[in-house]
Tab-separated table of C-alpha atoms in Angstrom:
chain	number	residue	atom	x	y	z
A	51	MET	CA	3.829	-91.648	0.536
A	52	GLU	CA	6.249	-88.858	-0.302
A	53	ARG	CA	4.755	-85.394	0.037
A	54	ARG	CA	5.519	-82.518	-2.292
A	55	LYS	CA	8.200	-80.224	-0.880
A	56	THR	CA	6.959	-76.706	-0.187
A	57	LYS	CA	7.766	-73.612	1.788
A	58	LYS	CA	6.575	-73.668	5.384
A	59	ILE	CA	4.116	-70.904	6.198
A	60	MET	CA	3.081	-70.196	9.777
A	61	VAL	CA	-0.606	-69.467	10.396
A	62	GLY	CA	-0.439	-68.388	13.994
A	63	LYS	CA	1.026	-71.400	15.805
A	64	VAL	CA	0.155	-73.879	13.008
A	65	GLY	CA	2.657	-74.678	10.288
A	66	VAL	CA	1.337	-75.206	6.761
A	67	GLY	CA	3.622	-76.921	4.262
A	68	GLY	CA	7.250	-77.891	4.727
A	69	ASP	CA	7.589	-80.588	7.372
A	70	SER	CA	4.185	-79.827	8.925
A	71	GLN	CA	1.394	-82.372	9.014
A	72	VAL	CA	-1.639	-81.774	6.797
A	73	SER	CA	-3.857	-79.429	8.793
A	74	ILE	CA	-7.651	-79.320	8.957
A	75	GLN	CA	-9.703	-76.169	8.470
A	76	SER	CA	-13.338	-75.193	8.672
A	77	MET	CA	-15.373	-72.000	8.610
A	78	LEU	CA	-17.853	-70.451	11.007
A	79	ASN	CA	-21.429	-70.060	9.780
A	80	THR	CA	-22.702	-68.023	12.716
A	81	LYS	CA	-24.317	-64.634	12.219
A	82	ASN	CA	-21.710	-61.943	11.674
A	83	GLY	CA	-21.192	-59.800	14.737
A	84	ASP	CA	-22.521	-62.439	17.162
A	85	PHE	CA	-19.484	-63.020	19.340
A	86	GLU	CA	-21.038	-65.577	21.692
A	87	ALA	CA	-22.216	-67.756	18.805
A	88	ALA	CA	-18.827	-67.443	17.108
A	89	LYS	CA	-17.025	-68.395	20.312
A	90	LYS	CA	-19.274	-71.417	20.905
A	91	GLN	CA	-18.852	-72.724	17.367
A	92	THR	CA	-15.103	-72.099	17.363
A	93	GLU	CA	-14.747	-74.116	20.562
A	94	ALA	CA	-16.864	-76.927	19.081
A	95	LEU	CA	-14.657	-77.026	15.987
A	96	VAL	CA	-11.452	-77.081	18.036
A	97	ASN	CA	-12.813	-79.848	20.263
A	98	ALA	CA	-13.645	-81.851	17.124
A	99	GLY	CA	-10.057	-81.533	15.863
A	100	CYS	CA	-9.998	-78.364	13.745
A	101	ASP	CA	-6.542	-76.780	13.437
A	102	ILE	CA	-7.437	-73.467	11.753
A	103	VAL	CA	-10.762	-71.592	11.837
A	104	ARG	CA	-11.910	-69.168	9.155
A	105	LEU	CA	-14.693	-66.606	9.407
A	106	ALA	CA	-16.267	-64.210	6.958
A	107	VAL	CA	-15.401	-60.583	7.682
A	108	THR	CA	-18.096	-58.498	6.059
A	109	ASP	CA	-18.361	-55.388	8.219
A	110	ASP	CA	-16.943	-53.626	11.262
A	111	ALA	CA	-18.959	-55.832	13.612
A	112	SER	CA	-17.176	-58.858	12.146
A	113	VAL	CA	-13.840	-57.163	12.733
A	114	GLU	CA	-14.727	-56.713	16.392
A	115	VAL	CA	-15.590	-60.409	16.646
A	116	VAL	CA	-12.094	-61.175	15.337
A	117	ARG	CA	-10.558	-58.864	17.913
A	118	THR	CA	-12.475	-60.418	20.810
A	119	LEU	CA	-12.087	-64.005	19.624
A	120	LYS	CA	-8.313	-63.582	19.455
A	121	GLN	CA	-8.385	-62.777	23.154
A	122	THR	CA	-10.582	-65.776	23.957
A	123	VAL	CA	-9.679	-68.848	21.881
A	124	ASP	CA	-6.339	-70.517	21.241
A	125	VAL	CA	-6.634	-71.379	17.563
A	126	PRO	CA	-5.396	-69.531	14.464
A	127	LEU	CA	-8.097	-67.401	12.839
A	128	VAL	CA	-8.391	-66.566	9.142
A	129	ALA	CA	-10.321	-63.578	7.806
A	130	ASP	CA	-12.261	-64.362	4.629
A	131	ILE	CA	-12.451	-61.119	2.650
A	132	GLN	CA	-14.714	-60.525	-0.316
A	133	PHE	CA	-15.011	-57.248	-2.256
A	134	ASP	CA	-13.845	-54.729	0.376
A	135	TYR	CA	-10.070	-54.648	0.782
A	136	ARG	CA	-10.387	-52.203	3.694
A	137	LEU	CA	-11.837	-54.974	5.843
A	138	ALA	CA	-8.658	-56.953	5.301
A	139	LEU	CA	-6.632	-54.029	6.626
A	140	LYS	CA	-8.864	-53.768	9.690
A	141	ALA	CA	-8.725	-57.529	10.300
A	142	VAL	CA	-4.936	-57.396	10.377
A	143	ASP	CA	-5.088	-54.633	12.972
A	144	ALA	CA	-7.552	-56.768	14.961
A	145	GLY	CA	-5.001	-59.571	15.241
A	146	ILE	CA	-6.041	-62.016	12.511
A	147	ASP	CA	-3.547	-64.809	11.757
A	148	LYS	CA	-4.111	-65.055	8.004
A	149	ILE	CA	-5.999	-63.236	5.263
A	150	ARG	CA	-7.884	-65.078	2.540
A	151	ILE	CA	-8.666	-62.904	-0.442
A	152	ASN	CA	-10.454	-63.704	-3.656
A	153	PRO	CA	-8.389	-61.641	-6.099
A	154	GLY	CA	-11.108	-61.681	-8.710
A	155	ASN	CA	-13.425	-59.527	-6.599
A	156	ILE	CA	-11.107	-57.639	-4.241
A	157	GLY	CA	-10.674	-54.767	-6.691
A	158	ASN	CA	-7.805	-53.422	-8.771
A	159	ASP	CA	-4.163	-54.326	-8.234
A	160	ASP	CA	-3.573	-51.259	-6.069
A	161	LYS	CA	-6.096	-52.536	-3.526
A	162	VAL	CA	-4.460	-55.952	-3.502
A	163	ARG	CA	-1.098	-54.234	-2.957
A	164	ALA	CA	-2.505	-52.328	0.017
A	165	VAL	CA	-3.490	-55.617	1.648
A	166	VAL	CA	-0.064	-57.077	0.856
A	167	GLU	CA	1.772	-54.158	2.443
A	168	LYS	CA	-0.351	-54.344	5.599
A	169	ALA	CA	0.082	-58.083	5.916
A	170	SER	CA	3.811	-57.762	5.387
A	171	GLU	CA	4.090	-55.254	8.219
A	172	LYS	CA	2.495	-57.756	10.636
A	173	ASN	CA	4.015	-60.944	9.161
A	174	ILE	CA	0.547	-62.235	8.275
A	175	PRO	CA	0.309	-64.795	5.431
A	176	ILE	CA	-2.169	-64.447	2.595
A	177	ARG	CA	-4.125	-67.200	0.915
A	178	ILE	CA	-4.934	-66.492	-2.691
A	179	GLY	CA	-8.317	-68.143	-3.024
A	180	VAL	CA	-9.406	-68.615	-6.625
A	181	ASN	CA	-12.517	-70.495	-7.667
A	182	THR	CA	-14.357	-70.963	-10.928
A	183	GLY	CA	-16.595	-68.007	-10.151
A	184	SER	CA	-13.701	-65.578	-9.783
A	185	ILE	CA	-11.796	-66.173	-13.012
A	186	SER	CA	-11.344	-62.962	-14.991
A	187	GLN	CA	-13.487	-62.675	-18.115
A	188	ASN	CA	-10.482	-62.241	-20.393
A	189	ILE	CA	-9.075	-65.570	-19.141
A	190	ILE	CA	-12.459	-67.265	-19.589
A	191	ASP	CA	-12.581	-65.951	-23.165
A	192	ARG	CA	-9.031	-67.094	-23.852
A	193	TYR	CA	-9.756	-70.697	-22.898
A	194	GLY	CA	-13.343	-70.824	-24.143
A	195	GLY	CA	-14.892	-71.164	-20.707
A	196	ARG	CA	-13.985	-71.914	-17.119
A	197	SER	CA	-11.154	-74.399	-16.923
A	198	ALA	CA	-8.295	-75.735	-14.839
A	199	ARG	CA	-5.853	-73.721	-16.951
A	200	GLY	CA	-7.910	-70.619	-16.279
A	201	LEU	CA	-7.895	-71.236	-12.510
A	202	VAL	CA	-4.127	-71.610	-12.548
A	203	GLU	CA	-3.551	-68.537	-14.701
A	204	GLU	CA	-5.799	-66.428	-12.465
A	205	ALA	CA	-3.954	-67.599	-9.365
A	206	MET	CA	-0.524	-67.039	-10.884
A	207	ARG	CA	-1.474	-63.517	-11.927
A	208	HIS	CA	-2.037	-62.630	-8.292
A	209	VAL	CA	0.953	-64.582	-7.063
A	210	LYS	CA	3.000	-62.319	-9.337
A	211	ILE	CA	1.471	-59.200	-7.775
A	212	LEU	CA	2.407	-60.418	-4.293
A	213	GLU	CA	5.897	-61.440	-5.375
A	214	GLU	CA	6.484	-58.092	-7.083
A	215	ASN	CA	5.829	-56.546	-3.686
A	216	SER	CA	8.433	-58.856	-2.090
A	217	PHE	CA	5.687	-60.875	-0.385
A	218	LYS	CA	6.124	-64.643	-0.332
A	219	ASP	CA	4.132	-65.852	2.682
A	220	ILE	CA	1.564	-67.245	0.276
A	221	ILE	CA	-0.837	-70.178	0.354
A	222	ILE	CA	-2.867	-70.999	-2.765
A	223	SER	CA	-6.259	-72.609	-3.307
A	224	LEU	CA	-7.892	-73.430	-6.645
A	225	LYS	CA	-11.406	-74.605	-5.944
A	226	ALA	CA	-14.022	-75.934	-8.326
A	227	SER	CA	-17.245	-77.862	-7.845
A	228	SER	CA	-16.068	-80.135	-10.656
A	229	VAL	CA	-13.802	-82.736	-9.071
A	230	PRO	CA	-11.821	-83.468	-12.284
A	231	MET	CA	-11.220	-79.739	-12.840
A	232	MET	CA	-10.163	-79.280	-9.240
A	233	ILE	CA	-7.700	-82.179	-9.424
A	234	GLU	CA	-6.247	-81.012	-12.735
A	235	SER	CA	-5.726	-77.438	-11.559
A	236	TYR	CA	-3.887	-78.443	-8.397
A	237	ARG	CA	-1.671	-80.860	-10.312
A	238	MET	CA	-0.753	-78.080	-12.723
A	239	ILE	CA	0.112	-75.472	-10.126
A	240	ALA	CA	1.996	-77.987	-7.962
A	241	ASP	CA	4.571	-78.189	-10.760
A	242	MET	CA	4.879	-74.414	-11.015
A	243	VAL	CA	5.376	-73.124	-7.454
A	244	ASP	CA	6.646	-74.270	-4.081
A	245	TYR	CA	3.950	-72.514	-2.066
A	246	PRO	CA	1.708	-74.625	0.199
A	247	LEU	CA	-1.642	-75.627	-1.293
A	248	HIS	CA	-5.022	-75.475	0.451
A	249	LEU	CA	-7.203	-78.263	-0.980
A	250	GLY	CA	-10.963	-78.281	-1.284
A	251	VAL	CA	-13.913	-78.964	-3.552
A	252	THR	CA	-16.124	-75.891	-3.464
A	253	GLU	CA	-19.919	-76.124	-3.375
A	254	ALA	CA	-19.499	-79.858	-2.742
A	255	GLY	CA	-23.024	-80.355	-1.434
A	256	THR	CA	-24.745	-81.813	1.604
A	257	ALA	CA	-23.112	-84.027	4.214
A	258	TYR	CA	-23.225	-87.289	2.249
A	259	SER	CA	-22.649	-86.169	-1.359
A	260	GLY	CA	-20.242	-83.422	-0.324
A	261	THR	CA	-18.148	-85.818	1.703
A	262	VAL	CA	-17.932	-88.247	-1.210
A	263	LYS	CA	-16.891	-85.526	-3.693
A	264	SER	CA	-14.376	-84.084	-1.233
A	265	ALA	CA	-12.915	-87.481	-0.427
A	266	VAL	CA	-12.408	-88.186	-4.130
A	267	GLY	CA	-10.865	-84.811	-4.979
A	268	ILE	CA	-8.862	-84.144	-1.833
A	269	GLY	CA	-7.940	-87.790	-1.396
A	270	ALA	CA	-6.681	-88.181	-4.961
A	271	LEU	CA	-4.304	-85.245	-4.578
A	272	LEU	CA	-3.124	-86.150	-1.093
A	273	SER	CA	-2.361	-89.668	-2.320
A	274	GLU	CA	0.019	-88.057	-4.841
A	275	GLY	CA	1.710	-85.986	-2.127
A	276	VAL	CA	-0.046	-82.768	-3.162
A	277	GLY	CA	-1.762	-80.671	-0.494
A	278	ASP	CA	-0.798	-79.124	2.835
A	279	THR	CA	-4.071	-78.068	4.450
A	280	ILE	CA	-7.660	-79.098	3.678
A	281	ARG	CA	-11.236	-78.018	4.100
A	282	VAL	CA	-14.167	-80.314	3.395
A	283	SER	CA	-16.897	-77.853	2.381
A	284	LEU	CA	-20.325	-79.176	3.360
A	285	THR	CA	-23.826	-77.760	3.547
A	286	ALA	CA	-24.016	-79.017	7.109
A	287	ASP	CA	-22.847	-78.325	10.641
A	288	PRO	CA	-19.169	-77.319	10.286
A	289	VAL	CA	-18.237	-79.954	12.868
A	290	GLU	CA	-19.198	-82.562	10.262
A	291	GLU	CA	-16.493	-81.087	8.020
A	292	ILE	CA	-13.903	-81.945	10.658
A	293	THR	CA	-15.182	-85.499	10.986
A	294	ALA	CA	-14.972	-85.992	7.218
A	295	ALA	CA	-11.504	-84.415	6.978
A	296	LYS	CA	-10.175	-86.661	9.721
A	297	GLU	CA	-11.526	-89.725	7.958
A	298	ILE	CA	-9.801	-88.698	4.717
A	299	LEU	CA	-6.466	-88.169	6.453
A	300	SER	CA	-6.830	-91.383	8.447
A	301	ALA	CA	-7.681	-93.410	5.346
A	302	LEU	CA	-4.447	-92.231	3.709
A	303	GLU	CA	-2.540	-92.806	6.970
A	304	LEU	CA	-1.362	-89.199	6.949
A	305	ARG	CA	-2.609	-88.598	10.493
A	306	ARG	CA	-4.014	-90.656	13.353
A	307	PHE	CA	-6.878	-89.433	15.492
A	308	GLY	CA	-7.280	-91.781	18.430
A	309	ALA	CA	-8.812	-95.200	17.829
A	310	THR	CA	-9.374	-96.607	14.331
A	311	MET	CA	-12.206	-99.033	13.635
A	312	VAL	CA	-12.453	-101.514	10.781
A	313	SER	CA	-15.600	-103.530	10.148
A	314	CYS	CA	-16.836	-105.956	7.515
A	315	PRO	CA	-19.844	-105.300	5.207
A	316	THR	CA	-21.877	-108.320	6.470
A	317	CYS	CA	-23.182	-111.260	4.443
A	318	ALA	CA	-25.237	-114.423	4.959
A	319	ARG	CA	-22.533	-115.829	7.251
A	320	CYS	CA	-23.215	-113.090	9.814
A	321	THR	CA	-25.386	-114.316	12.718
A	322	VAL	CA	-25.386	-111.169	14.890
A	323	ASP	CA	-26.781	-107.647	14.448
A	324	LEU	CA	-23.446	-106.360	13.209
A	325	ILE	CA	-24.697	-103.004	11.931
A	326	SER	CA	-26.017	-101.975	15.354
A	327	ILE	CA	-22.919	-103.347	17.091
A	328	ALA	CA	-20.570	-101.510	14.730
A	329	ASN	CA	-22.455	-98.229	15.136
A	330	GLU	CA	-22.332	-98.508	18.924
A	331	VAL	CA	-18.615	-99.316	18.947
A	332	SER	CA	-17.894	-96.443	16.539
A	333	GLU	CA	-19.777	-93.982	18.746
A	334	ARG	CA	-18.050	-95.113	21.935
A	335	LEU	CA	-14.615	-94.991	20.322
A	336	LYS	CA	-15.026	-91.258	19.678
A	337	THR	CA	-14.216	-90.584	23.329
A	338	LEU	CA	-11.232	-92.952	23.395
A	339	ASN	CA	-8.093	-90.874	22.911
A	340	ARG	CA	-5.784	-93.801	22.174
A	341	GLU	CA	-4.168	-94.861	18.928
A	342	ILE	CA	-5.403	-98.439	18.678
A	343	LYS	CA	-7.033	-100.427	15.885
A	344	VAL	CA	-10.341	-102.109	16.707
A	345	ALA	CA	-12.013	-104.697	14.453
A	346	VAL	CA	-15.762	-105.356	14.396
A	347	MET	CA	-16.416	-108.417	12.263
A	348	GLY	CA	-19.475	-110.499	11.441
A	349	CYS	CA	-18.215	-114.068	11.471
A	350	VAL	CA	-15.216	-116.222	12.269
A	351	VAL	CA	-14.139	-116.165	8.605
A	352	ASN	CA	-13.558	-112.393	8.752
A	353	GLY	CA	-12.861	-112.314	12.483
A	354	PRO	CA	-9.593	-113.435	14.009
A	355	GLY	CA	-8.198	-114.317	10.574
A	356	GLU	CA	-8.616	-111.295	8.323
A	357	ALA	CA	-8.520	-108.855	11.244
A	358	ARG	CA	-5.422	-110.393	12.822
A	359	ASP	CA	-3.507	-107.101	12.593
A	360	ALA	CA	-6.039	-105.275	14.802
A	361	ASP	CA	-5.014	-104.549	18.377
A	362	ILE	CA	-8.307	-106.043	19.502
A	363	GLY	CA	-11.531	-107.135	17.868
A	364	ILE	CA	-14.896	-108.803	18.178
A	365	THR	CA	-16.784	-111.133	15.899
A	366	GLY	CA	-20.118	-112.932	15.847
A	367	ALA	CA	-20.385	-116.709	16.050
A	368	LYS	CA	-23.833	-118.372	16.047
A	369	GLY	CA	-25.535	-115.887	18.333
A	370	GLU	CA	-22.621	-115.254	20.655
A	371	GLY	CA	-19.683	-112.901	20.523
A	372	LEU	CA	-15.979	-113.587	20.490
A	373	VAL	CA	-13.288	-111.171	21.601
A	374	PHE	CA	-9.860	-111.683	20.029
A	375	ARG	CA	-6.348	-110.237	20.239
A	376	GLY	CA	-3.542	-111.008	17.831
A	377	GLY	CA	-5.801	-113.469	16.031
A	378	GLU	CA	-6.415	-115.482	19.220
A	379	ILE	CA	-9.843	-115.754	20.882
A	380	ILE	CA	-9.680	-114.554	24.493
A	381	ARG	CA	-13.355	-114.438	25.532
A	382	ARG	CA	-16.766	-115.797	24.541
A	383	VAL	CA	-19.863	-113.879	25.683
A	384	PRO	CA	-23.555	-113.529	24.756
A	385	GLU	CA	-24.210	-111.169	21.846
A	386	SER	CA	-25.867	-108.657	24.191
A	387	GLU	CA	-22.620	-108.305	26.178
A	388	ILE	CA	-20.163	-108.127	23.314
A	389	VAL	CA	-19.698	-104.344	23.154
A	390	ASP	CA	-19.267	-103.866	26.906
A	391	THR	CA	-16.850	-106.777	26.981
A	392	LEU	CA	-14.850	-105.280	24.132
A	393	PHE	CA	-14.355	-102.040	26.047
A	394	GLU	CA	-13.452	-103.944	29.203
A	395	GLU	CA	-10.647	-105.599	27.258
A	396	ILE	CA	-9.593	-102.327	25.594
A	397	ALA	CA	-9.129	-100.843	29.071
A	398	LYS	CA	-6.627	-103.620	29.839
A	399	ILE	CA	-4.391	-102.866	26.859
């Protein structure tokens, strides 16, 4: 698919927009000021595949965590600032790689300008983060409630402030818990500016429902070429956000993350415990850092035939297991040995 052409903004060592791949973000949920917890969670996120890590900066203790983390971890850090613009200034001095401000609650335009000037001095980009809860009342009144048009107008108002101060290292997010509103707002602003867009469905929910809503909203836009960096917001361990984001990007073939597994939904033709087999294969593939496609199928109808394009696969057949490559059966083994045999054959590829 053809991606929307945007400016390229550098967040530390990670490019966002332009010719950069779609990057994955998440946010720490550790107690502010607890450096060891922040370090441990940051490392877990990076190990899971996170490209950019954001943390709430709410006080001076949080600023010190930023300062120390920058000396410890090798991943771009983003300071999430709400209400107090002075914390943004301190975060820049502490070495932060990007500032995220919610213009609706950061204060008057002079305070926003102070952040802009400080960021400009240090070549730090700013993400204008607007959500349905931060739309100005006059805009809400104008459109008769919270709306996609209101999100866009609020964002553009603050884009103008930054541009009037000769600042153009801007990334924009327009988040709503309503998936249709979120999609509409991003489509609108994509036609108005060439700044990179940070996609996300805010307040998406718990791991299952939040992943579904995020996949629909983020996936719909990415499929149209809109979106340069994403965060799947879940009420869950932040590492689960990375897993979900990777699945979204993999499904759209925008990025590859090691092995890919395909499996069939099972039916009356299946004669093996395919669900358990598929879960075991999926878990073991997580540690396989190779870009191969593995098929786990339930019967010979869906096996070597439909999964012919897989690099390797297994299928059930009357209580035994078949291993196939290129649509050709290469081994027959008891069902209990099928997973181990699969990984023996993967090692040979």
